[in-house]
Amino acid sequence: MSSERDHSPTVMRQGLRVIGHAVRAEPRIFTGAVLASSVYGIMTVGSSWALGWATEHAVLPAFRAGHATTGTLVTAALLIVGVAVLKAAGVIGRRVLAGIMQYRMQARSRRDVTRQYLRLPLAWHHRHPTGQLLSNASSDAEAAWAPLAPLPMAVGVVVMLVTAAVAILLVDPVLALVGFLIFPAIAVLNLVYQRRLSPLVMRAQQLRAEVSEIAHESFDGALVVKTLGREDAEAARFQAKADRLRDANIAVGRIRGLFDPLLEALPTLGVLAVLLFGSVRLAGGDVSSGELIQVSYLFTLLAFPVRALGWVLAELPRSVVGWTRVQDVLRASGSMRYGAARLDADGPARLEVRDLSYGYSYDAPVLSGVDFQVRPGRTVAIVGPTGSGKSTLTQLLVRLIDPDGGRVLLDGTDLRDVARGEVSATASLVPQQTFLFDDTVRGNLALGDGGEPVPDEKVWAALRLAQAEGFVSALPKGLDTRVGERGATLSGGQRQRLALARALVRSPRLLILDDATSSVDAQVEGRILYGLREGSPDSTVIVVAYRMATIALADEVVYLEHGRVADHGTHDELLSRCEGYRNLVTAYEREEAERAALGADEEVVA
Amino acid sequence: MTARVEERRTTLRVEQRSAIGTFRRGLALSPEFRVGLPVTLLLAVLATLGKVIVPIAVQQVIDRGLRGATPDMPFIRNAVLLCAVAVLLTALCGYLMNVRLYRSTESGLASLRGKGFRHVHDLSVLTQNTERRGALVSRVTSDVDQISTFMQWGGLMVLISCGQLLVASVLMAVYSWQLALLVWACFLPLVVVLPRFQRWVAGAYTEVRERTGDMLSAISESVVGSAVIRAYGSEDRTARRIDEAVNAQRNAQTRAQKIVAFTFPITELVGAAAIAGVVLLGVQLGIGGTITAGRLVAFLFLITLFISPLQTATEVLNDAQNAVAGWRRVLGVLDTPADVADPVGGVTLPRGSITVSFQDVGFSYPDGPPVLHEVSVDIAPRTRVAVVGETGSGKTTFAKLLTRLMDPTAGRVVVDGVDLRKVKFSSLRERIVMVPQDGFLFDGTLAHNIRYGRPSATDDDIDLAMTELGLTDWLQGLPAGLATPVGQRGESLSAGERQLVALARAYLADPDLLLLDEATSAVDPATEVRLARALDGVTRGRTAVSIAHRLSTAQAADEVLVFEHGRVVQRGPHAELVRQDGVYADLYASWTSAARTS
Ligand SMILES: Nc1ncnc2c1ncn2[C@@H]1O[C@H](COP(=O)(O)OP(=O)(O)OP(=O)(O)O)[C@@H](O)[C@H]1O
Ligand SMILES: Nc1ncnc2c1ncn2[C@@H]1O[C@H](COP(=O)(O)OP(=O)(O)OP(=O)(O)O)[C@@H](O)[C@H]1O
Ligand SMILES: [Mg+2]
Ligand SMILES: [Mg+2]
């Protein structure tokens, strides 16, 4: 990102277009803010005029005459205070309305972006890093509308400058010339300032995000860092980035340090010039001393607000970047389309998988030509070596992702034709990676439409089935105990059983367990499986498993290898005819046998 | 600081010091702030003096240059030129001051970040888990940023403002003490009112920060938990939660903005009143001959010098408060003692075979019931130990004590005759490495992750390790081999593959005791058996402790430790334990029925 590009006319134009969107979205508030700001602008000039008037008509005559007219004096005082009150009203109106507009737009973008996150398919989420999505919704939404804060002020300043120009012209053309030199100079200097500054600020912003990314990842993996004793290396990695941030901030400071005093010095020089030329004009009788004071005072007053123009310009590049990022999310296609079909049959679901293929990237298919059927009420085990595509398949079955080719049919309906919310109401997946929200046990279990709360009896029944009743009732607050971030206060097996209960509480017609009992011991697993078999006759069940007990429970087995169905049949059939399957499931037994043989040898030797 | 009280403290400290105390300690913590400070302050004073040039120039020109019938042009020219030079010089001082200030504060803050970050890693896992990761991150990022705004702007503004008020007051008093008193009388009430306003403003911004935190966590739920939200159709519930949080944040911001908008113009109104008063009183004084017209006009300019510091006062105070809050949160980290600390003058144990013994070890999580009771276990060198037991029986807790992620609340853990608490961390981590169940991977390539445990390892070392673990076939099946990116947290790999990488990482680190906590729970049986065999073949000479629900591990072990409700209830070789009547026999029975084909 070069600074030339940041400030190319297109960025300017795009920035104005972004502002245009906001103006069109909130026309009334914007108009109000601009009006208030104009009052402020006119009154700023007005206050110097009031002071000039007071000097000219009240102060100097009194000094000259040696006595004062009370009427003029009171008028002068009232004029000064009255103008200030109007100016204050303008400031309040401008700030409040600008704030309302800016925050409304931010909130709107945030709602739109997160809605879109919820709408977009999981495959899209897989392609975008978490940190990026979070900053799209937070800092990008903020940056996009940041120019709205100084915008009304800037408009007011334009009004102010025009008024000031007229006021000075009315006083004296020569003094006006000084003004016409100084104020454009301030504006240009300010523009140069912001142009130099904003790429540096953006760089610092970027580095700040990177620093926080490193901290996030490093703290997330704190256990690994600790167990491998890599704290020093992590600290060095962090410090290196923090030092780059430091240098970037110092670079920003250099520019600020140079331009801020210059911008302050310019109007001061202007006042001095006014005094010099004004005295000449005064000598020539072209201006009065009151007018001279008025113009000098005006210069001191205008010096600061003129910078508001620069603030808006400075925010534009950042705003355009933020807005583009937000738009990228909002425009992201591939959001899941839903049909109108309903899945309101009773009893266990019927599942058909037809010639399914899927790949996370185009060149490396993970699943291809997967084809099988599951009759209602049956239990099917999906078995396959590590990385063979089982989890991917389960995600396709509940339409977390859409296949590249082929179809998944539930009760004879293609999942893509089913209405929104219907699939999740019918089928529940217990994912391999347990994810618990930082919420209570109840909150984690009763995720859902949020309409009517799930009755406690149902929650407990599900916990009982998942063999989690015992430990949950022993928790300090029972169902209302918070489980910590990702369930940190529970043991691995406890987390997994809560995730299982979360699926069971919904009495799904299709239950899919992706290796959902890997962290529980064989006894508990046995009880869970027995309970499932006895307790949920209304479900069709798909289990991904390695353990014999689970597989034995299944009516059929689908054996996957390298993303293809290598065989499909009953356990006994596969055992006798499929070598890969046999090798996989009998691994422990063969190992034991070998060891026994080895042990016998050793005894003989001994 | 008594050790007894500190022992069970696991939450992060809340800094209790007063604002001034916090401030002082914050400054002491970053000596970089003080580097060259006197010169910087001198430059600041000079830069501030630049602001009174205009009022003085106006007064001089009116009173001396324009006194006669015709303006005294040479005088005016010289005065103006002199002032112009002074303006430029003070601007130069301003530039130099800014550059110095940025350099010293940014250096101080960067090292503060680094210290905070390092200390977070020094805290025990329990302390780390008392805060959300996001909150910990902000303690070394945005909280430090809050300090920087104050150090670079607010802090100096306080000084400049005070200087400005002082210089303006002195000058006013010199011109006319009566008018000076009047102006002071006008602004005096503000001194009382402004701090109150500031409290409002600060309260409103605290609210904004809290609502922003809520909003960010609501948003992050929708991103991090996206799979679960979809699988359970809870999009609407999540959207509602987010809307509530976003709107609450918007309302808080709007409220804060309103408060600021109404308090901001007050100083300006007071300023206008002061000007009006000066005009009224000044004219009376002028008639009496106590004040010249130039001085009266200069007064009007001086009042603007009065307004701006007061106008920024609420902002500066707010800044100062934020900085103190930021410091408190950073200090909260730094002042929390690392309850599991690297011992000073710790023992370095020579590498080689290792003996471990647990002596009457007990443990309870903070505010929780005891989860381990009087565990006494010896692990002989070069043995394979399996740890089994029901879920929640304390196996992982045992592992965390063995690797000193936590210290026991009773008894002690001894390695090679030395209390684990006396062993140097670097030595400990070299000798004992644990592979946790959740194979966390860093965003990077496979090679990057595997090398994490031993950065000096070459590609050949990695290849060798992968061959020894029997993972070459798997590696070759990957699109880019060792260069395959694993994604955030390793999420572009399957669960089993993630565990393979985590295992390879620990294996390459080559410890004397390798502790696997369900490290292969998601790996298929054939691969698992192959891994176990590989580990076995090369672990000769190394101790291996595995926690597993798959009892195949236990069968191959030299010794099995059976946990129940936080106690070791049985121990011995597999063959012996199956013959005894007990927990293990039961576990084994359900395992065989689970694992057998028939
Ligand atoms: N951070 C924690 N804070 C509070 N309690 C905890 C924490 N971690 C674990 N526990 C509790 O300590 C007990 C033992 O947990 P531990 O993780 O040691 O069990 P485990 O034997 O490893 O179980 P699993 O086989 O399910 O992994 C459990 O009751 C658990 O709820
Ligand atoms: N998000 C992803 N991006 C890219 N590749 C992925 C992603 N998730 C999985 N893969 C790849 O797809 C393949 C199949 O993964 P999947 O998780 O379906 O396997 P699995 O059969 O469930 O394995 P496991 O038994 O280890 O759970 C793996 O090779 C994996 O590396
Ligand atoms: Mg999987
Ligand atoms: Mg455990």
Short mmCIF file of N, CA, C and O in Angstrom, two decimals, chain B residues 500-537:
data_model
loop_
_atom_site.label_atom_id
_atom_site.label_comp_id
_atom_site.label_asym_id
_atom_site.label_seq_id
_atom_site.Cartn_x
_atom_site.Cartn_y
_atom_site.Cartn_z
N LEU B 500 -1.37 -36.19 15.57
CA LEU B 500 -0.11 -36.73 15.04
C LEU B 500 0.97 -35.65 15.06
O LEU B 500 2.11 -35.90 15.46
N VAL B 501 0.60 -34.45 14.64
CA VAL B 501 1.58 -33.37 14.59
C VAL B 501 2.03 -33.00 16.01
O VAL B 501 3.22 -32.81 16.27
N ALA B 502 1.07 -32.92 16.92
CA ALA B 502 1.42 -32.56 18.30
C ALA B 502 2.37 -33.60 18.90
O ALA B 502 3.29 -33.28 19.64
N LEU B 503 2.12 -34.84 18.56
CA LEU B 503 2.98 -35.92 19.07
C LEU B 503 4.38 -35.82 18.47
O LEU B 503 5.39 -35.94 19.17
N ALA B 504 4.43 -35.58 17.16
CA ALA B 504 5.73 -35.47 16.49
C ALA B 504 6.51 -34.29 17.08
O ALA B 504 7.73 -34.37 17.27
N ARG B 505 5.80 -33.23 17.39
CA ARG B 505 6.43 -32.04 17.96
C ARG B 505 7.12 -32.37 19.30
O ARG B 505 8.27 -32.01 19.53
N ALA B 506 6.39 -33.08 20.16
CA ALA B 506 6.96 -33.43 21.46
C ALA B 506 8.07 -34.45 21.29
O ALA B 506 9.08 -34.42 22.00
N TYR B 507 7.89 -35.34 20.32
CA TYR B 507 8.86 -36.39 20.11
C TYR B 507 10.21 -35.80 19.66
O TYR B 507 11.27 -36.20 20.13
N LEU B 508 10.11 -34.83 18.77
CA LEU B 508 11.32 -34.18 18.26
C LEU B 508 12.05 -33.43 19.37
O LEU B 508 13.27 -33.31 19.37
N ALA B 509 11.29 -32.94 20.37
CA ALA B 509 11.91 -32.21 21.49
C ALA B 509 12.78 -33.15 22.31
O ALA B 509 13.63 -32.69 23.07
N ASP B 510 12.54 -34.45 22.18
CA ASP B 510 13.40 -35.47 22.77
C ASP B 510 13.59 -35.34 24.28
O ASP B 510 14.70 -35.18 24.77
N PRO B 511 12.50 -35.44 25.05
CA PRO B 511 12.61 -35.36 26.50
C PRO B 511 12.99 -36.73 27.11
O PRO B 511 12.93 -37.74 26.41
N ASP B 512 13.35 -36.72 28.39
CA ASP B 512 13.63 -37.98 29.07
C ASP B 512 12.36 -38.65 29.58
O ASP B 512 12.33 -39.84 29.83
N LEU B 513 11.34 -37.83 29.77
CA LEU B 513 10.05 -38.41 30.16
C LEU B 513 8.98 -37.79 29.25
O LEU B 513 8.82 -36.57 29.21
N LEU B 514 8.31 -38.64 28.51
CA LEU B 514 7.27 -38.17 27.60
C LEU B 514 5.92 -38.53 28.21
O LEU B 514 5.69 -39.70 28.52
N LEU B 515 5.08 -37.53 28.40
CA LEU B 515 3.81 -37.77 29.06
C LEU B 515 2.69 -37.53 28.06
O LEU B 515 2.54 -36.42 27.55
N LEU B 516 1.95 -38.57 27.74
CA LEU B 516 0.89 -38.41 26.75
C LEU B 516 -0.46 -38.43 27.45
O LEU B 516 -0.84 -39.43 28.03
N ASP B 517 -1.18 -37.31 27.40
CA ASP B 517 -2.51 -37.27 28.01
C ASP B 517 -3.54 -37.45 26.91
O ASP B 517 -3.94 -36.50 26.26
N GLU B 518 -3.96 -38.68 26.72
CA GLU B 518 -4.92 -39.01 25.66
C GLU B 518 -4.49 -38.40 24.34
O GLU B 518 -5.29 -37.87 23.59
N ALA B 519 -3.20 -38.51 24.08
CA ALA B 519 -2.63 -37.81 22.95
C ALA B 519 -2.96 -38.48 21.62
O ALA B 519 -2.72 -37.92 20.55
N THR B 520 -3.49 -39.69 21.66
CA THR B 520 -3.83 -40.35 20.41
C THR B 520 -5.30 -40.77 20.42
O THR B 520 -5.69 -41.71 19.72
N SER B 521 -6.12 -40.06 21.18
CA SER B 521 -7.52 -40.48 21.32
C SER B 521 -8.31 -40.40 20.02
O SER B 521 -9.31 -41.07 19.86
N ALA B 522 -7.86 -39.56 19.07
CA ALA B 522 -8.64 -39.44 17.84
C ALA B 522 -7.95 -40.13 16.66
O ALA B 522 -8.35 -39.97 15.52
N VAL B 523 -6.90 -40.86 16.96
CA VAL B 523 -6.14 -41.50 15.89
C VAL B 523 -6.69 -42.91 15.67
O VAL B 523 -7.09 -43.57 16.63
N ASP B 524 -6.70 -43.38 14.43
CA ASP B 524 -7.30 -44.70 14.19
C ASP B 524 -6.44 -45.79 14.82
O ASP B 524 -5.23 -45.61 15.02
N PRO B 525 -7.05 -46.93 15.16
CA PRO B 525 -6.34 -47.96 15.93
C PRO B 525 -5.06 -48.44 15.25
O PRO B 525 -4.05 -48.63 15.91
N ALA B 526 -5.11 -48.62 13.94
CA ALA B 526 -3.93 -49.14 13.27
C ALA B 526 -2.76 -48.18 13.43
O ALA B 526 -1.64 -48.57 13.77
N THR B 527 -3.04 -46.89 13.20
CA THR B 527 -1.98 -45.89 13.37
C THR B 527 -1.53 -45.82 14.82
O THR B 527 -0.35 -45.68 15.12
N GLU B 528 -2.50 -45.91 15.72
CA GLU B 528 -2.17 -45.81 17.13
C GLU B 528 -1.21 -46.93 17.54
O GLU B 528 -0.22 -46.71 18.25
N VAL B 529 -1.52 -48.15 17.10
CA VAL B 529 -0.66 -49.28 17.44
C VAL B 529 0.73 -49.08 16.86
O VAL B 529 1.74 -49.30 17.53
N ARG B 530 0.76 -48.56 15.64
CA ARG B 530 2.06 -48.32 15.01
C ARG B 530 2.84 -47.27 15.80
O ARG B 530 4.04 -47.43 16.07
N LEU B 531 2.15 -46.21 16.19
CA LEU B 531 2.80 -45.16 16.98
C LEU B 531 3.32 -45.71 18.30
O LEU B 531 4.45 -45.44 18.70
N ALA B 532 2.47 -46.49 18.97
CA ALA B 532 2.84 -47.03 20.26
C ALA B 532 4.11 -47.86 20.12
O ALA B 532 5.02 -47.79 20.93
N ARG B 533 4.14 -48.63 19.06
CA ARG B 533 5.30 -49.49 18.85
C ARG B 533 6.56 -48.66 18.59
O ARG B 533 7.62 -48.93 19.13
N ALA B 534 6.37 -47.63 17.78
CA ALA B 534 7.51 -46.76 17.47
C ALA B 534 8.03 -46.09 18.73
O ALA B 534 9.23 -46.06 19.02
N LEU B 535 7.10 -45.59 19.52
CA LEU B 535 7.50 -44.93 20.76
C LEU B 535 8.22 -45.90 21.66
O LEU B 535 9.18 -45.57 22.34
N ASP B 536 7.71 -47.11 21.65
CA ASP B 536 8.27 -48.15 22.48
C ASP B 536 9.71 -48.46 22.08
O ASP B 536 10.62 -48.46 22.90
N GLY B 537 9.86 -48.69 20.78
CA GLY B 537 11.17 -49.04 20.28
C GLY B 537 12.21 -47.99 20.62
O GLY B 537 13.31 -48.31 21.06
#
